[in-house]
Each structure stands twice: as C-alpha cells, then as structure tokens.
Short mmCIF file of C-alpha atoms and ligand atoms in Angstrom, two decimals:
data_model
loop_
_atom_site.label_atom_id
_atom_site.label_comp_id
_atom_site.label_asym_id
_atom_site.label_seq_id
_atom_site.Cartn_x
_atom_site.Cartn_y
_atom_site.Cartn_z
CA MET A 1 104.55 29.13 127.63
CA ARG A 2 106.01 32.27 129.09
CA ILE A 3 109.73 31.92 129.67
CA ALA A 4 112.32 34.25 131.19
CA MET A 5 115.95 33.63 130.24
CA ILE A 6 118.51 35.19 132.56
CA GLY A 7 121.80 35.80 130.76
CA THR A 8 122.16 36.55 127.05
CA GLY A 9 125.55 34.91 126.58
CA TYR A 10 126.06 32.10 124.18
CA VAL A 11 123.75 29.58 125.84
CA GLY A 12 121.04 32.01 126.94
CA LEU A 13 120.72 33.77 123.63
CA VAL A 14 120.65 30.63 121.50
CA SER A 15 118.25 28.87 123.88
CA GLY A 16 116.00 31.94 124.20
CA ALA A 17 115.82 32.44 120.43
CA CYS A 18 115.11 28.74 119.81
CA PHE A 19 112.39 28.57 122.50
CA ALA A 20 110.78 31.63 120.90
CA ASP A 21 111.00 29.90 117.55
CA PHE A 22 109.11 26.94 119.03
CA GLY A 23 106.30 29.42 119.71
CA HIS A 24 106.95 30.24 123.37
CA GLN A 25 106.90 33.81 124.66
CA VAL A 26 110.48 34.54 125.74
CA THR A 27 112.02 37.49 127.53
CA CYS A 28 115.80 37.52 127.70
CA VAL A 29 117.33 39.58 130.47
CA ASP A 30 120.90 40.72 130.99
CA LYS A 31 122.65 43.29 133.17
CA ASP A 32 124.78 44.48 130.27
CA THR A 33 122.89 47.47 128.90
CA GLY A 34 125.12 47.65 125.81
CA LYS A 35 124.31 44.05 124.94
CA ILE A 36 120.56 44.53 125.41
CA ASP A 37 120.55 47.79 123.43
CA GLY A 38 122.46 46.00 120.68
CA LEU A 39 120.03 43.06 120.65
CA ASN A 40 117.06 45.41 120.55
CA GLY A 41 118.72 47.05 117.55
CA GLY A 42 119.38 43.67 115.88
CA VAL A 43 123.12 43.55 116.74
CA MET A 44 124.32 40.11 117.93
CA PRO A 45 126.94 40.00 120.72
CA ILE A 46 128.42 36.79 119.27
CA TRP A 47 128.98 35.39 115.82
CA GLU A 48 126.94 32.23 115.37
CA PRO A 49 125.57 30.95 112.05
CA GLY A 50 121.81 31.56 111.70
CA LEU A 51 121.44 33.38 115.03
CA GLU A 52 120.83 36.88 113.72
CA ALA A 53 118.04 35.76 111.37
CA LEU A 54 116.42 33.67 114.12
CA VAL A 55 116.54 36.52 116.65
CA LYS A 56 115.21 39.07 114.18
CA ALA A 57 112.37 36.84 112.95
CA ASN A 58 111.15 36.07 116.46
CA ALA A 59 111.63 39.62 117.73
CA THR A 60 109.57 40.91 114.80
CA ARG A 61 106.78 38.47 115.64
CA GLY A 62 106.83 39.77 119.21
CA ARG A 63 107.78 36.40 120.74
CA LEU A 64 111.30 37.40 121.76
CA THR A 65 112.11 40.52 123.76
CA PHE A 66 115.25 41.80 125.49
CA THR A 67 115.45 43.81 128.68
CA THR A 68 117.70 44.72 131.58
CA ASP A 69 114.67 44.69 133.91
CA LEU A 70 114.73 41.32 135.70
CA PRO A 71 111.48 41.79 137.68
CA ALA A 72 109.61 42.67 134.50
CA ALA A 73 111.05 39.66 132.67
CA VAL A 74 110.17 37.25 135.48
CA GLU A 75 106.65 38.57 136.05
CA GLY A 76 104.16 36.09 134.64
CA ALA A 77 106.88 33.63 133.55
CA GLU A 78 106.05 29.97 134.15
CA ALA A 79 109.69 28.98 133.81
CA VAL A 80 112.82 31.00 134.54
CA PHE A 81 116.03 29.69 133.01
CA ILE A 82 119.39 30.65 134.46
CA ALA A 83 121.96 30.83 131.69
CA VAL A 84 124.60 33.13 133.16
CA GLY A 85 128.32 32.35 132.87
CA THR A 86 130.08 29.89 135.19
CA PRO A 87 133.72 30.63 134.38
CA THR A 88 136.66 28.89 136.02
CA ARG A 89 137.38 30.58 139.34
CA ARG A 90 140.77 32.18 139.31
CA GLY A 91 143.45 29.98 140.80
CA ASP A 92 141.61 26.80 141.78
CA GLY A 93 139.67 25.38 138.84
CA HIS A 94 136.29 25.52 140.62
CA ALA A 95 133.30 26.78 138.65
CA ASP A 96 132.57 30.34 139.76
CA LEU A 97 128.90 30.47 140.72
CA THR A 98 128.78 34.15 141.71
CA PHE A 99 126.60 35.10 138.75
CA VAL A 100 124.24 32.18 139.30
CA PHE A 101 123.65 32.99 142.97
CA GLU A 102 123.33 36.73 142.29
CA ALA A 103 120.63 35.94 139.74
CA VAL A 104 118.83 33.66 142.21
CA ARG A 105 118.84 36.34 144.94
CA GLU A 106 117.35 38.88 142.55
CA LEU A 107 114.88 36.32 141.36
CA ALA A 108 113.81 35.54 144.90
CA LYS A 109 112.43 39.07 145.33
CA VAL A 110 109.95 38.74 142.49
CA ILE A 111 109.26 35.10 141.70
CA ALA A 112 105.66 33.84 141.95
CA PRO A 113 104.62 30.52 143.51
CA GLY A 114 104.41 27.70 140.99
CA THR A 115 107.29 28.96 138.85
CA VAL A 116 109.97 26.48 137.77
CA VAL A 117 113.57 27.68 138.04
CA VAL A 118 115.82 25.85 135.60
CA THR A 119 119.61 25.92 135.48
CA LYS A 120 120.92 25.80 131.94
CA SER A 121 124.36 27.04 132.87
CA THR A 122 126.83 24.23 133.51
CA VAL A 123 126.84 24.01 137.29
CA PRO A 124 128.54 21.59 139.69
CA VAL A 125 126.60 18.80 141.33
CA GLY A 126 124.56 20.15 144.20
CA THR A 127 124.05 23.65 142.79
CA GLY A 128 120.32 23.00 142.40
CA ASP A 129 120.19 22.21 146.14
CA GLU A 130 122.02 25.43 146.94
CA ILE A 131 119.63 27.43 144.77
CA GLU A 132 116.73 25.87 146.63
CA ASN A 133 118.35 26.84 149.95
CA ILE A 134 118.85 30.43 148.87
CA LEU A 135 115.26 30.69 147.73
CA ARG A 136 114.06 29.23 151.01
CA GLN A 137 116.25 31.65 153.02
CA GLU A 138 114.70 34.50 151.06
CA GLY A 139 111.27 33.25 152.03
CA VAL A 140 110.33 31.75 148.67
CA THR A 141 108.30 28.55 148.77
CA GLU A 142 106.40 26.51 146.18
CA VAL A 143 109.06 27.02 143.54
CA SER A 144 110.67 23.99 141.86
CA VAL A 145 114.31 23.95 140.85
CA ALA A 146 115.31 21.79 137.88
CA SER A 147 118.49 21.14 135.90
CA ASN A 148 118.44 21.15 132.11
CA PRO A 149 122.01 21.20 130.83
CA GLU A 150 122.79 22.24 127.26
CA PHE A 151 124.97 20.32 124.85
CA LEU A 152 125.32 22.96 122.14
CA ARG A 153 128.40 23.13 120.00
CA GLU A 154 129.47 26.61 119.05
CA GLY A 155 129.12 27.12 115.33
CA ALA A 156 126.31 24.57 115.15
CA ALA A 157 124.33 25.67 118.18
CA ILE A 158 120.98 26.30 116.53
CA ALA A 159 120.99 22.99 114.68
CA ASP A 160 122.07 21.25 117.90
CA PHE A 161 119.27 22.92 119.85
CA LYS A 162 116.62 21.96 117.30
CA HIS A 163 117.89 18.44 116.64
CA PRO A 164 119.36 17.34 119.95
CA ASP A 165 120.64 13.82 120.52
CA ARG A 166 118.81 14.02 123.84
CA ILE A 167 117.24 16.41 126.32
CA ILE A 168 118.27 15.91 129.93
CA VAL A 169 115.96 17.07 132.70
CA GLY A 170 116.89 16.64 136.32
CA ALA A 171 113.96 17.38 138.58
CA GLU A 172 112.59 16.26 141.90
CA GLU A 173 108.95 17.25 141.35
CA GLU A 174 106.39 16.21 138.77
CA HIS A 175 105.35 19.84 138.32
CA ALA A 176 108.85 20.74 137.04
CA ARG A 177 109.00 17.69 134.77
CA GLU A 178 105.63 18.64 133.25
CA ALA A 179 106.75 22.21 132.60
CA LEU A 180 109.92 21.08 130.85
CA ARG A 181 108.06 18.43 128.87
CA GLU A 182 105.74 21.17 127.63
CA ILE A 183 108.61 23.54 126.78
CA TYR A 184 110.38 20.90 124.67
CA ARG A 185 107.20 19.35 123.21
CA PRO A 186 107.88 20.78 119.70
CA LEU A 187 111.04 18.65 119.56
CA PHE A 188 109.21 15.40 120.21
CA LEU A 189 107.95 15.56 116.61
CA ASN A 190 111.60 14.88 115.68
CA ARG A 191 111.54 12.11 118.30
CA ALA A 192 114.20 13.78 120.41
CA PRO A 193 114.54 11.57 123.50
CA ILE A 194 113.96 13.26 126.83
CA LEU A 195 115.63 11.67 129.82
CA PHE A 196 114.31 12.49 133.26
CA THR A 197 116.73 11.99 136.11
CA ALA A 198 117.31 13.20 139.62
CA ARG A 199 118.61 16.77 139.70
CA ARG A 200 122.13 15.93 140.88
CA THR A 201 122.42 13.24 138.24
CA ALA A 202 121.51 15.70 135.48
CA GLU A 203 124.13 18.13 136.76
CA LEU A 204 126.74 15.39 136.62
CA ILE A 205 125.68 14.16 133.15
CA LYS A 206 126.82 17.44 131.63
CA TYR A 207 130.30 17.20 133.15
CA ALA A 208 130.63 13.51 132.38
CA ALA A 209 129.66 14.09 128.73
CA ASN A 210 132.19 16.86 128.19
CA ALA A 211 134.90 15.02 130.09
CA PHE A 212 134.35 11.89 128.01
CA LEU A 213 134.61 13.85 124.75
CA ALA A 214 137.80 15.51 126.02
CA VAL A 215 139.20 12.06 126.84
CA LYS A 216 138.35 10.86 123.33
CA ILE A 217 140.21 13.79 121.74
CA SER A 218 143.28 13.43 123.96
CA PHE A 219 143.29 9.70 123.31
CA ILE A 220 143.44 10.12 119.55
CA ASN A 221 146.04 12.88 119.91
CA GLU A 222 148.33 10.51 121.80
CA ILE A 223 147.69 7.80 119.22
CA ALA A 224 148.71 10.41 116.59
CA ASP A 225 152.04 10.84 118.38
CA LEU A 226 152.49 7.10 118.27
CA CYS A 227 151.64 7.06 114.55
CA GLU A 228 154.41 9.57 113.91
CA ALA A 229 156.90 7.32 115.68
CA VAL A 230 155.87 4.05 114.02
CA ASP A 231 154.96 5.42 110.58
CA ALA A 232 151.21 4.81 110.70
CA ASP A 233 148.32 7.07 109.73
CA VAL A 234 146.07 8.33 112.52
CA GLN A 235 143.19 9.12 110.19
CA ASP A 236 143.05 5.50 109.10
CA VAL A 237 143.42 4.38 112.71
CA ALA A 238 140.49 6.65 113.68
CA ARG A 239 138.39 5.26 110.85
CA GLY A 240 139.43 1.74 111.65
CA ILE A 241 138.41 2.00 115.28
CA GLY A 242 135.47 4.37 114.68
CA LEU A 243 133.65 1.86 112.49
CA ASP A 244 133.21 -0.19 115.63
CA ASN A 245 129.78 1.00 116.83
CA ARG A 246 130.92 0.77 120.41
CA ILE A 247 133.59 3.40 119.73
CA GLY A 248 131.93 5.55 117.04
CA PRO A 249 133.66 7.75 114.45
CA LYS A 250 133.16 11.17 116.03
CA PHE A 251 135.61 13.18 118.11
CA LEU A 252 138.53 11.20 116.81
CA HIS A 253 140.18 13.97 114.81
CA ALA A 254 143.76 14.43 115.90
CA GLY A 255 144.85 18.05 116.10
CA PRO A 256 146.53 20.72 118.22
CA GLY A 257 144.48 19.94 121.35
CA TYR A 258 140.99 20.98 122.34
CA GLY A 259 140.07 24.53 123.30
CA GLY A 260 136.90 26.55 123.73
CA SER A 261 134.79 27.65 126.63
CA CYS A 262 133.58 24.22 127.72
CA PHE A 263 136.04 21.33 127.70
CA PRO A 264 138.91 23.10 129.51
CA LYS A 265 136.58 24.64 132.10
CA ASP A 266 134.35 21.63 132.65
CA THR A 267 137.14 19.08 132.99
CA LEU A 268 138.77 21.25 135.67
CA ALA A 269 135.45 21.70 137.47
CA LEU A 270 134.81 17.94 137.40
CA LEU A 271 138.23 17.37 138.98
CA GLN A 272 137.43 19.91 141.68
CA THR A 273 134.12 18.22 142.44
CA ALA A 274 135.84 14.83 142.66
CA GLU A 275 138.61 16.18 144.87
CA GLY A 276 136.04 17.79 147.14
CA VAL A 277 134.49 14.39 147.83
CA GLY A 278 137.78 12.52 147.87
CA VAL A 279 137.26 10.46 144.72
CA ALA A 280 140.07 9.94 142.21
CA GLN A 281 139.41 10.83 138.55
CA ARG A 282 142.77 9.86 137.09
CA ILE A 283 141.64 9.58 133.49
CA VAL A 284 140.22 13.10 133.33
CA LYS A 285 143.19 14.48 135.26
CA THR A 286 145.61 12.98 132.77
CA THR A 287 143.49 14.20 129.87
CA VAL A 288 143.78 17.77 131.11
CA GLU A 289 147.56 17.42 131.41
CA VAL A 290 147.89 15.78 127.99
CA ASN A 291 145.89 18.57 126.39
CA ASP A 292 147.71 21.43 128.14
CA ASP A 293 151.09 19.96 127.19
CA ARG A 294 149.98 19.37 123.63
CA LYS A 295 148.87 22.95 123.05
CA ILE A 296 152.20 24.22 124.35
CA ALA A 297 154.12 21.70 122.21
CA MET A 298 152.67 22.99 118.92
CA ALA A 299 155.17 25.86 118.65
CA GLU A 300 158.02 23.36 118.94
CA ARG A 301 156.37 21.18 116.29
CA VAL A 302 156.34 24.12 113.86
CA ALA A 303 159.97 24.89 114.74
CA ARG A 304 160.90 21.26 114.02
CA ALA A 305 159.19 21.42 110.64
CA LEU A 306 161.35 24.44 109.90
CA GLY A 307 164.52 22.59 110.83
CA GLY A 308 164.54 23.54 114.50
CA GLU A 309 164.90 27.32 114.30
CA VAL A 310 162.19 29.92 113.76
CA LYS A 311 164.12 33.06 114.68
CA GLY A 312 163.59 35.63 111.94
CA LYS A 313 161.25 33.28 110.09
CA ARG A 314 157.94 34.56 108.84
CA ILE A 315 155.03 32.28 109.66
CA GLY A 316 151.54 32.55 108.20
CA VAL A 317 148.93 31.33 110.70
CA LEU A 318 145.58 30.33 109.21
CA GLY A 319 142.77 30.27 111.76
CA LEU A 320 142.73 31.74 115.27
CA ALA A 321 139.34 30.80 116.75
CA PHE A 322 139.31 27.58 118.79
CA LYS A 323 137.32 25.92 116.02
CA PRO A 324 135.58 26.94 112.77
CA ASN A 325 132.33 28.92 112.56
CA THR A 326 132.90 30.90 115.71
CA ASP A 327 134.78 34.02 116.70
CA ASP A 328 135.46 32.52 120.13
CA MET A 329 139.13 32.67 121.12
CA ARG A 330 138.77 31.15 124.59
CA GLU A 331 141.54 28.60 125.24
CA ALA A 332 142.23 28.48 121.49
CA PRO A 333 145.29 26.40 120.51
CA SER A 334 146.38 29.39 118.40
CA ILE A 335 147.21 31.33 121.58
CA PRO A 336 150.06 29.19 123.01
CA LEU A 337 151.20 28.45 119.45
CA ILE A 338 151.58 32.10 118.46
CA LYS A 339 153.02 33.11 121.83
CA GLY A 340 155.53 30.26 121.63
CA LEU A 341 156.58 31.22 118.12
CA ILE A 342 156.97 34.89 119.07
CA GLU A 343 159.11 33.91 122.07
CA ARG A 344 161.32 31.95 119.70
CA GLY A 345 161.74 35.06 117.55
CA ALA A 346 159.32 34.34 114.69
CA GLU A 347 157.35 36.95 112.80
CA ILE A 348 153.62 36.16 112.55
CA SER A 349 151.11 37.06 109.91
CA ALA A 350 147.69 35.69 110.91
CA PHE A 351 144.30 35.41 109.31
CA ASP A 352 140.94 34.32 110.67
CA PRO A 353 137.66 34.81 108.80
CA VAL A 354 135.80 36.20 111.84
CA ALA A 355 137.93 36.19 115.01
CA ARG A 356 140.24 39.08 114.14
CA LEU A 357 138.70 41.59 116.55
CA GLN A 358 138.90 39.16 119.46
CA ALA A 359 142.43 38.16 118.49
CA GLU A 360 143.70 41.71 118.16
CA ALA A 361 143.09 42.20 121.86
CA MET A 362 145.22 39.13 122.65
CA PHE A 363 148.42 39.38 120.72
CA ASP A 364 150.98 42.14 120.60
CA GLY A 365 153.32 42.51 117.69
CA ILE A 366 151.69 40.27 115.13
CA GLU A 367 150.37 41.25 111.72
CA PHE A 368 146.78 40.53 110.75
CA ALA A 369 146.22 39.70 107.11
CA ASP A 370 142.96 40.10 105.20
CA SER A 371 142.96 36.67 103.59
CA ALA A 372 144.65 33.29 103.82
CA GLU A 373 146.64 34.11 100.71
CA ALA A 374 147.84 37.41 102.18
CA ALA A 375 148.90 35.66 105.40
CA ALA A 376 150.89 33.13 103.37
CA ALA A 377 152.57 35.62 101.06
CA ASN A 378 156.32 35.72 101.69
CA ALA A 379 156.05 33.27 104.59
CA ASP A 380 158.66 30.64 105.37
CA ALA A 381 155.93 28.39 106.69
CA VAL A 382 152.15 28.30 106.72
CA VAL A 383 150.37 26.69 109.69
CA ILE A 384 146.71 25.68 109.52
CA VAL A 385 145.39 25.94 113.07
CA THR A 386 141.61 26.10 112.59
CA GLU A 387 139.91 24.08 109.89
CA TRP A 388 137.66 26.79 108.45
CA ASP A 389 135.99 25.63 105.22
CA GLU A 390 137.73 28.35 103.26
CA PHE A 391 141.12 26.82 104.17
CA ARG A 392 140.12 23.43 102.80
CA ALA A 393 140.36 24.29 99.14
CA LEU A 394 143.28 26.71 98.88
CA ASP A 395 145.14 26.67 95.58
CA LEU A 396 148.27 25.09 97.02
CA GLY A 397 150.36 25.74 93.90
CA THR A 398 149.64 29.47 94.00
CA LEU A 399 150.16 29.48 97.75
CA ALA A 400 153.54 27.75 97.41
CA ARG A 401 154.70 30.21 94.75
CA SER A 402 153.73 33.20 96.90
CA MET A 403 155.71 31.88 99.87
CA ARG A 404 159.38 32.41 100.54
CA GLY A 405 159.77 28.95 102.07
CA LYS A 406 157.82 25.79 101.35
CA THR A 407 156.70 24.39 104.71
CA LEU A 408 153.04 23.58 105.29
CA VAL A 409 152.16 22.53 108.84
CA ASP A 410 148.62 21.20 108.75
CA LEU A 411 147.54 20.86 112.38
CA ARG A 412 144.04 19.77 111.33
CA ASN A 413 144.93 17.24 108.63
CA VAL A 414 142.93 19.13 106.04
CA TYR A 415 145.22 18.33 103.10
CA ASP A 416 146.56 15.23 101.50
CA ARG A 417 150.34 14.90 101.67
CA GLY A 418 150.55 13.94 97.96
CA ASP A 419 148.59 17.01 96.83
CA ALA A 420 150.72 19.31 98.97
CA GLU A 421 153.96 17.78 97.72
CA ARG A 422 152.84 18.00 94.08
CA ALA A 423 152.26 21.71 94.73
CA GLY A 424 155.89 21.97 95.83
CA LEU A 425 155.29 22.09 99.59
CA ASP A 426 156.93 20.15 102.41
CA TYR A 427 153.95 18.75 104.24
CA PHE A 428 153.67 18.14 108.00
CA GLY A 429 150.33 16.80 109.18
CA VAL A 430 149.40 15.34 112.58
CA GLY A 431 149.89 11.63 113.07
CA ARG A 432 150.27 10.87 109.41
CA GLY A 433 153.43 8.91 109.09
CA ARG A 434 156.85 9.98 110.23
CA LEU A 435 156.94 13.62 111.27
CA ASN A 436 160.10 14.28 109.29
CA PRO A 437 159.95 11.72 106.48
CA SER A 438 163.28 12.75 104.97
C1 UDX B 1 131.49 21.34 123.40
C2 UDX B 1 130.55 20.14 123.36
O1 UDX B 1 130.65 19.48 122.10
C3 UDX B 1 129.14 20.57 123.65
O2 UDX B 1 128.28 19.43 123.68
C4 UDX B 1 129.12 21.29 124.99
O3 UDX B 1 127.85 21.70 125.36
C5 UDX B 1 130.07 22.46 124.96
O4 UDX B 1 131.37 22.00 124.63
P1 UDX B 1 132.22 23.31 121.75
O5 UDX B 1 133.12 23.77 122.85
O6 UDX B 1 131.39 24.30 121.03
O7 UDX B 1 131.18 22.20 122.32
O8 UDX B 1 133.14 22.60 120.68
P2 UDX B 1 133.42 21.15 120.08
O9 UDX B 1 132.95 21.10 118.68
O10 UDX B 1 132.95 20.09 120.97
O11 UDX B 1 135.02 21.18 120.03
C6 UDX B 1 135.79 21.46 121.19
C7 UDX B 1 137.26 21.44 120.87
O12 UDX B 1 137.68 20.12 120.58
C8 UDX B 1 137.68 22.29 119.69
O13 UDX B 1 138.90 22.95 120.00
C9 UDX B 1 137.88 21.27 118.59
O14 UDX B 1 138.80 21.70 117.60
C10 UDX B 1 138.42 20.09 119.36
N1 UDX B 1 138.19 18.80 118.70
C11 UDX B 1 136.92 18.32 118.56
C12 UDX B 1 139.27 18.04 118.27
O15 UDX B 1 140.43 18.46 118.40
N2 UDX B 1 139.05 16.83 117.70
C13 UDX B 1 137.80 16.32 117.55
O16 UDX B 1 137.67 15.20 117.03
C14 UDX B 1 136.69 17.08 117.98
#
C-alpha cells in the first residue's frame, strides 16, 4: 500500500520505517528541513537500536522516502498517518493538538476521496471527531478518520512494532478497518491480535494503558518505601506477587520514579480529559503526585546515604537518560536528582553512554565523564540512575578503590548488596531492607 507518514519524530520514523520493511511504499514528511536532509543523508534524528540500519535498507530499496513536501507525500497515498508531537500544553496539562490540527488543515487541501486518515499520535478522546469536523469544514468528504495508537517503548521500538502484544484500531467505517487490516497483514503471520473498536474507545485505550502502567510503577515504589521501613525486600515482593498471573511480573521494578515522553504527559492528559467531563480519576491523580514527589526525593535519599550532608561532596552519576537504550532526557529522574544535589552544594561528575549531548544542554556546572569509571574516580558516592547494560557488570572492587568515599546508591537495584559490600562499598538499594542498616 502507499502510505504517507506526517511527522518524523520517534513514533513517525519508527512506524514509517517498519511499514516500509513490511513492503509498503512509505513517504515520511516533516516540516523540519534539517531533519529531512539528515534522513536523506542517512543521519538519524534520534538514537534507537536498529533504526539506522532499517531506514537505510528500506531507503536503498526505494520503499522509504523523506520529504518536506506534504502535498507530494499525500498524493496517491491510500492511508495518511498523523504522527506529529502532542506535548503537554504549557500550564494546564492538556495535550497540545496544534501540530495535529495544522497537519489536518494542510492535508485537507490535497487529500483524495477514499483516503484513510489515521492518528498514531497519542490524542485525547474525541480528537478523531474534531479531525473529521475540520476536514468537513474544508470541504473534504469521503475520507475516513481512524485511530491506531502506538505502544512502542523507546529503546525497543522496532521489536515492539514488529512483535506487538496487540494492534488497536478504532474506526467507524468498514473501509478504514479494511485498509488498516491490509497495512498490518504482515504481522498476522506472528498472530498479532488486532482489536477493532469504536474510534473514541481506541483513543482512550492508549491513555488507559499508559496510566495503568504508571500506577503499577508507583505502586511498587511505595511498597519499596514500606520494605525499607519493615526490613523486607521489594524485589522478592515483586516476584512473589508477579507470579500471580492476574498481576504479572512486568513493570514492578522499584526505582527513582518513571520518566520519559509518555507516562508523565499521558497521565496528565488523562486527568484533564476526566476533569473536563467531571469524572474523578483519583488513582491516576495520586500516581502522578507519588511519582513527582519521588523524583524530587531522590536527592535527599543520596544525601541520607552520605550521612545527611552533600556539600562539597563529589558524586558520580551513572546514567542520565530516562531509561537505557535511548538518548531521551525528557522527564528523566536524573534531572531533579542532579539539580537537587547541586542545590545542596554537591559536585557532580556524570556519565551516560549516549545522552551526553542532550544532557549538556540541561545542566550547568557539572562535569561530564567519558566512562562510568571516570565518573566514579575520586567520588564520595556513586549513584546508578539508569540501568544501562554496561553499568551492570562494573568491577566493583576497582571502582571502590578509585573512589574517595565508599557509598554506592543503586537506584535501579542492579547490584547485590553482598557483592557490593565484599568490594568494600556501603550499599544503598531501593526497597531492599532497611535504608541505613547500621
Ligand atoms: C511507554 C510505554 O511502555 C509504551 O507502551 C508507550 O507507548 C510509551 O510509553 P517508554 O516511555 O518508552 O514507553 O518507556 P517504558 O519502558 O515504559 O518506561 C517508562 C519509565 O518507567 C522509565 O522511566 C522506566 O525507568 C520506568 N519504569 C518502568 C520503572 O521505573 N519500573 C518499571 O518496572 C518499568
């Protein structure tokens, strides 16, 4: 099929490249000339495992092209996906739909009858209806509008796209359902379930899924706090409850709080939707508060591990991105942590395998090291903030000897307390027994 993908951000680029890899003819369009020039020259705007090879292979075969010319991209396309950003609107938590509606207005000038317009961006319930209204106002008829939310995790986006747990399609017309069934047909070989729903329902599924995962994380984080008070181990609690099929083992890793471009934004947008229709969503509201407070509390946690005072202390921070395998710094727990430590007078030496460029723009007055070992050298404490694979097998003995203090704060529970202590470190995990055992 011929597909146009509007927006070459994270979702648009991954989806466009994967559709092309299925054998469809895809044109990705973006207003950012620099981005499109880069993509045409093989330069990826984001760091995502496997993306560059996938883009290059499909571009070489002529199935994937990049342009700034929206009319040219849309001409002849049977389906037009909208994958532009829907950031949190400044000040009120609503999803900002400016880019979506701008794209629709441009689209309206050139779209042919019979085309299916599909929102892939995360958009509030009712956005599909609004898109339909705009198209109608612009004189466009015989165009179906469908919702097909994405559930990609950064760092694993290509695998997630090709092996989805499910494909959600919200559509009101059979014509749109048929088009989307055809687009995703290659995945049915892997028996990926496709769930057809009403359009508004599909829009809500995306928010409900992310909100539920956020609840799960905040739940286990609060249980971790309880473990620290009653001398229990949160990892065993997570395993003990996760073996119950009704609960499941995933998203029960206690840590410094969730970050990223989706959970913080989508939970706020869900709350705004609920408030707009006068329905309470107390669980999600509390989850947002728990997570915000937790991220801020991490600096204090590090200070406590250092005996309460970090002024003049040198702290090696390992990992800055909001999670491993991405250079994305949006809402990363490292941000309030580092800012909090700087405010308390600490000196920071930080290392991240790929997020340095993004991080440099965010922090003033911190040092960036070239390796985990360099960040730890001479430090009073080392804090693991992002569980990159390369931080999982550090030589703790060598690390301890290179440090000036001996505090290891492991905010991702990567290490075993016994191993760390044998290496001569004072170990502080999350929810693993009393916070200050001595
Ligand atoms: C998420 C959803 O998983 C995805 O389906 C959706 O489409 C977009 O949002 P992503 O933001 O890439 O994906 O990251 P994810 O792997 O879900 O992690 C989000 C945050 O939660 C990270 O900060 C991560 O460290 C944290 N997390 C996750 C935990 O603290 N504990 C966990 O058990 C799982």
